[in-house]
Coordinates of C-alpha atoms in Angstrom, one line a residue:
M1 CA -5.2 13.5 18.3
D2 CA -1.9 11.9 17.8
F3 CA -1.6 9.0 15.3
D4 CA 1.2 7.3 13.5
F5 CA 0.6 7.3 9.8
S6 CA 3.4 4.8 9.3
A7 CA 1.7 2.4 11.6
I8 CA -1.6 2.8 9.7
L9 CA 0.2 2.1 6.4
L10 CA 1.9 -0.9 7.9
G11 CA -1.4 -2.2 9.3
L12 CA -3.2 -1.7 5.9
T13 CA -0.3 -3.4 4.0
V14 CA -0.5 -6.4 6.3
L15 CA -4.3 -6.6 6.2
F16 CA -4.6 -6.3 2.4
G17 CA -1.7 -8.8 1.9
V18 CA -3.2 -11.4 4.3
V19 CA -6.7 -11.1 2.7
W20 CA -5.3 -11.4 -0.8
G21 CA -2.7 -14.1 0.1
L22 CA -5.1 -16.4 2.1
D23 CA -7.7 -16.1 -0.6
R24 CA -5.3 -17.2 -3.3
A25 CA -3.9 -20.0 -1.2
L26 CA -7.2 -21.4 0.2
L27 CA -10.3 -20.3 -1.7
Y28 CA -9.4 -19.0 -5.2
R29 CA -9.1 -22.4 -7.0
R30 CA -12.3 -23.9 -5.7
R31 CA -14.3 -20.7 -6.3
K32 CA -12.9 -20.4 -9.9
A33 CA -13.6 -24.1 -10.7
R34 CA -17.2 -23.7 -9.4
L35 CA -17.9 -20.6 -11.5
D36 CA -16.2 -22.1 -14.6
A37 CA -18.4 -25.2 -14.3
A38 CA -21.5 -22.9 -14.1
G39 CA -20.3 -21.0 -17.1
V40 CA -20.1 -17.7 -15.1
E41 CA -17.4 -15.2 -15.8
Y42 CA -14.9 -15.2 -12.9
R43 CA -14.7 -12.2 -10.6
D44 CA -13.0 -11.9 -7.2
P45 CA -15.3 -11.1 -4.3
L46 CA -15.4 -7.4 -3.5
P47 CA -13.1 -7.5 -0.4
V48 CA -10.6 -9.7 -2.2
D49 CA -10.7 -7.4 -5.3
W50 CA -10.1 -4.3 -3.1
A51 CA -7.2 -6.1 -1.3
R52 CA -5.6 -7.2 -4.5
S53 CA -5.8 -3.7 -6.0
L54 CA -4.8 -1.7 -3.0
F55 CA -2.0 -3.9 -1.6
P56 CA 0.7 -2.9 -4.1
V57 CA -0.2 0.8 -3.9
V58 CA -0.1 0.9 -0.1
F59 CA 3.0 -1.2 0.0
V60 CA 4.9 1.1 -2.4
V61 CA 3.8 4.2 -0.4
L62 CA 5.0 2.5 2.8
L63 CA 8.4 1.7 1.3
L64 CA 8.8 5.3 0.0
R65 CA 7.7 6.9 3.3
S66 CA 9.8 4.6 5.5
F67 CA 13.0 4.4 3.5
V68 CA 13.2 7.3 1.1
A69 CA 11.4 10.5 2.0
E70 CA 8.4 11.4 4.2
P71 CA 6.4 14.6 4.0
F72 CA 5.7 16.6 7.1
R73 CA 3.9 19.9 7.8
I74 CA 5.3 22.5 10.2
P75 CA 2.7 23.2 12.8
S76 CA 4.4 25.8 15.0
G77 CA 6.8 28.7 14.8
S78 CA 9.7 27.2 16.8
M79 CA 11.9 26.9 13.8
M80 CA 11.3 30.4 12.4
P81 CA 12.7 32.1 10.4
T82 CA 14.2 28.9 8.8
L83 CA 10.9 27.0 8.7
D84 CA 7.5 28.8 8.8
V85 CA 4.1 27.6 10.0
G86 CA 2.4 26.0 7.0
D87 CA 5.6 24.8 5.3
F88 CA 5.4 21.3 3.9
I89 CA 8.7 19.7 4.0
L90 CA 10.4 16.5 2.9
V91 CA 12.5 14.4 5.3
N92 CA 15.3 12.1 4.2
K93 CA 14.6 8.8 5.9
F94 CA 17.9 7.1 5.1
A95 CA 20.2 9.9 6.2
Y96 CA 20.7 8.3 9.7
G97 CA 20.1 4.7 8.9
L98 CA 17.1 2.6 7.8
R99 CA 14.5 1.9 10.5
L100 CA 11.5 -0.5 10.6
P101 CA 8.3 1.4 9.9
A102 CA 6.1 2.1 12.9
F103 CA 8.6 0.4 15.3
N104 CA 11.5 2.8 14.4
N105 CA 14.1 0.1 15.2
K106 CA 17.3 0.7 13.2
F107 CA 18.4 -2.3 11.1
L108 CA 21.0 -0.6 8.9
D109 CA 23.4 2.0 10.1
I110 CA 24.2 4.6 7.4
G111 CA 25.2 7.8 9.2
E112 CA 24.7 10.0 12.2
P113 CA 23.4 13.6 12.6
K114 CA 25.9 16.4 12.2
R115 CA 25.9 19.7 14.0
G116 CA 23.6 22.1 12.2
D117 CA 21.3 19.3 10.8
V118 CA 17.6 20.0 11.0
V119 CA 16.1 16.8 12.3
V120 CA 12.6 15.3 12.7
F121 CA 12.2 13.0 15.6
R122 CA 9.6 11.3 17.9
F123 CA 9.2 13.6 20.9
P124 CA 11.0 11.8 23.8
G125 CA 9.0 13.5 26.6
Y126 CA 9.9 15.9 29.4
L127 CA 12.3 15.1 32.1
C128 CA 11.3 14.9 35.8
R129 CA 12.4 13.1 38.9
D130 CA 10.3 10.4 40.6
A131 CA 9.9 9.8 44.3
D132 CA 13.2 7.8 44.3
G133 CA 15.1 10.6 42.6
H134 CA 15.3 8.7 39.2
F135 CA 14.8 10.4 35.9
Q136 CA 11.5 9.8 34.1
R137 CA 10.1 10.9 30.8
I138 CA 6.5 12.3 30.8
G139 CA 4.2 13.9 28.4
G140 CA 3.5 17.0 30.5
A141 CA 2.4 18.2 33.8
E142 CA -0.9 17.0 35.5
D143 CA -2.8 19.9 33.8
G144 CA -1.3 19.0 30.4
T145 CA 1.1 21.9 30.4
T146 CA 4.9 22.0 30.2
P147 CA 6.5 20.8 33.5
A148 CA 7.8 23.5 35.9
T149 CA 11.2 24.9 35.0
G150 CA 12.0 26.4 38.4
A151 CA 13.0 24.5 41.5
D152 CA 10.2 21.9 41.4
H153 CA 11.0 19.3 38.9
A154 CA 9.0 16.5 40.6
C155 CA 7.1 14.1 38.4
P156 CA 3.3 14.6 38.4
T157 CA 1.1 11.8 39.8
P158 CA -0.1 9.9 37.9
L159 CA 2.6 10.1 35.3
T160 CA 1.4 11.6 32.0
P161 CA 2.1 9.3 29.0
V162 CA 4.4 10.7 26.3
P163 CA 2.4 11.6 23.1
G164 CA 3.4 10.1 19.8
Q165 CA 4.3 13.4 18.1
N166 CA 6.9 14.3 15.5
W167 CA 8.9 17.3 16.4
I168 CA 11.6 19.2 14.4
K169 CA 14.7 21.1 15.7
R170 CA 18.3 21.8 14.9
V171 CA 21.2 19.8 16.2
I172 CA 23.5 22.0 18.3
G173 CA 25.3 19.5 20.5
L174 CA 26.8 16.1 19.5
P175 CA 27.6 13.2 21.9
G176 CA 30.5 14.2 24.2
D177 CA 30.2 17.9 23.5
T178 CA 30.1 20.4 26.4
I179 CA 27.2 22.8 25.8
E180 CA 26.4 26.0 27.7
V181 CA 23.4 28.2 26.9
R182 CA 22.6 31.5 28.4
D183 CA 19.7 33.2 26.8
S184 CA 20.7 33.5 23.1
Q185 CA 24.4 32.8 23.6
V186 CA 25.5 29.2 22.9
V187 CA 28.9 28.0 23.9
I188 CA 30.2 24.7 22.4
N189 CA 33.2 23.1 24.0
G190 CA 34.3 26.3 25.6
K191 CA 34.0 28.5 22.4
P192 CA 31.1 31.0 22.0
V193 CA 29.2 30.5 18.8
A194 CA 29.6 33.6 16.6
S195 CA 26.6 35.3 15.0
D196 CA 25.9 38.5 13.1
E197 CA 22.8 40.6 13.4
L198 CA 21.1 41.1 10.1
G199 CA 18.3 43.4 11.2
P200 CA 14.7 43.5 12.6
Y201 CA 12.3 40.6 11.9
V202 CA 9.9 41.5 9.1
G203 CA 6.6 39.7 8.9
N204 CA 2.8 39.9 8.5
P205 CA 1.2 41.2 11.8
Q206 CA -2.1 39.5 10.8
R207 CA -0.4 36.1 11.3
A208 CA -0.2 35.0 15.0
E209 CA 3.4 33.7 14.6
D210 CA 4.6 36.9 13.0
A211 CA 2.7 39.1 15.3
E212 CA 4.5 37.7 18.4
L213 CA 7.9 38.2 16.9
L214 CA 7.0 41.7 15.9
Y215 CA 5.4 42.5 19.3
Y216 CA 8.6 41.6 21.1
G217 CA 10.9 43.4 18.7
A218 CA 12.6 40.3 17.3
S219 CA 15.8 40.5 15.3
V220 CA 17.2 38.1 12.8
W221 CA 20.8 36.8 13.2
N222 CA 23.1 34.7 11.0
E223 CA 24.5 32.1 13.4
H224 CA 27.8 30.3 12.6
L225 CA 27.9 26.8 14.1
P226 CA 31.2 25.0 14.1
G227 CA 31.1 21.9 11.8
E228 CA 33.4 19.1 10.8
N229 CA 36.9 19.8 9.5
G230 CA 36.8 23.5 10.2
K231 CA 33.6 23.9 8.2
T232 CA 31.0 26.5 9.4
I233 CA 27.3 25.9 9.2
N234 CA 25.5 29.2 8.7
H235 CA 21.8 29.5 9.4
L236 CA 19.3 32.1 10.5
V237 CA 17.9 32.4 14.0
A238 CA 15.3 34.8 15.5
R239 CA 15.9 36.4 18.9
M240 CA 13.5 38.3 21.1
P241 CA 15.0 38.6 24.5
A242 CA 12.2 40.8 25.7
R243 CA 9.8 37.9 25.5
M244 CA 10.8 35.8 28.6
P245 CA 13.9 34.2 30.1
T246 CA 14.8 30.9 28.6
N247 CA 16.0 27.8 30.4
P248 CA 19.8 27.8 30.6
I249 CA 22.1 24.8 30.1
P250 CA 23.3 23.3 32.4
N251 CA 20.2 23.2 34.7
Q252 CA 18.8 20.9 37.3
L253 CA 17.7 18.3 34.7
V254 CA 20.0 18.9 31.8
P255 CA 23.8 18.6 32.2
S256 CA 26.3 20.5 30.1
K257 CA 27.9 17.4 28.7
V258 CA 25.8 15.6 26.0
P259 CA 25.6 11.9 26.8
Q260 CA 26.5 9.2 24.3
G261 CA 23.6 8.2 22.1
C262 CA 22.0 11.6 22.5
Y263 CA 21.9 15.0 20.7
L264 CA 21.2 18.4 22.1
V265 CA 18.7 20.2 19.8
M266 CA 17.2 23.7 19.7
G267 CA 14.7 25.7 17.7
D268 CA 15.8 28.6 15.5
D269 CA 13.2 30.8 17.2
R270 CA 15.4 30.8 20.3
E271 CA 12.9 32.4 22.8
N272 CA 9.9 30.5 21.5
S273 CA 11.1 26.8 21.3
T274 CA 10.4 24.0 23.7
D275 CA 13.6 22.0 23.1
S276 CA 16.6 20.4 24.9
R277 CA 16.7 23.3 27.3
W278 CA 13.5 22.0 28.7
W279 CA 13.4 18.2 28.2
G280 CA 17.0 17.2 27.9
C281 CA 18.9 15.5 25.1
L282 CA 17.3 13.8 22.1
P283 CA 17.9 10.0 22.2
E284 CA 19.3 8.6 18.9
K285 CA 16.6 6.0 18.8
N286 CA 13.9 8.7 18.4
L287 CA 15.4 10.1 15.2
A288 CA 13.1 10.0 12.1
G289 CA 15.2 11.7 9.5
K290 CA 16.8 14.9 8.1
A291 CA 14.7 17.7 6.7
F292 CA 16.0 18.8 3.3
L293 CA 13.4 20.5 1.2
I294 CA 10.3 22.8 1.4
W295 CA 8.0 21.5 -1.3
F296 CA 5.0 23.6 -0.5
S297 CA 4.1 26.5 1.8
W298 CA 0.6 27.7 2.8
Q299 CA 0.4 30.8 5.1
G300 CA -3.4 30.9 5.4
L301 CA -6.3 32.0 3.2
H302 CA -6.4 35.6 4.4
T303 CA -2.8 36.0 5.5
G304 CA -0.7 35.3 2.4
G305 CA -2.0 32.2 0.8
V306 CA 0.6 30.2 -1.1
A307 CA 4.2 31.4 -0.3
W308 CA 5.5 30.8 -3.8
K309 CA 9.1 32.0 -3.0
R310 CA 9.5 29.3 -0.3
I311 CA 8.6 26.4 -2.6
G312 CA 11.7 24.4 -3.6
T313 CA 13.9 26.0 -0.9
L314 CA 16.6 23.7 0.5
I315 CA 16.7 23.5 4.3
H316 CA 20.0 24.5 5.8

């Protein structure tokens, strides 16, 4: 089930604030005067007492999660080897501007994503074409799976709503960039992205995510993305070309030039990531923040337990 914790916090903050505020404005004085006259020690009614006690706590948590840092848990292996399944991460919520909680509308512009940033965002939905040939965003195919990636990119009927999910990927293309992707080779503005092979992937075959990488003979590479002012952003990627062909860019739904107000994002597990190759660019309005720290990592009770070495790792 998809739910928006920020929306829940916002709703609770409003509820507790309204209960406490209305009581103080309309009922408190008369109730206190009545109890004082009766010689009874004053106590707030239980609902009011709860609202008064919880309002500041929930309000502070809402402010911290909305404007400072928000915790997330990595649920899939699409960002391996950078981020592992079970990593608990912190996301900088003010890196790309301040946004209203739950609504995600930006009200203060601070900065924009840079190439190489690992970003958390609201999943925008898959691209398809409706009966009139216009692009639509949908949650999936009629059977709930990823839409077809071959010749048939028609929208299913009825359209599937886009789920309210938080996803995480790495920024590869900025607005105005020309991007080409063929299997594991990325070309940015006509220049192939350099990378160095570090060796075979090493993992625990008892974990499903590791077992897949090992089964397909994955290798680990150090990729060198071009950054600002000649800076190079180095990060790890996993490649397993024996797994399956990946969607190229450009394709029938995704052009090579990144539109304004959009970013092209990819997972570091290049053959096992549902990313911009499949659903197009990431709209700026869907950004939630920049991932920067692994604060805890749990690899399963019987498959590693706490990954102590990953705790405190900065995300690059």
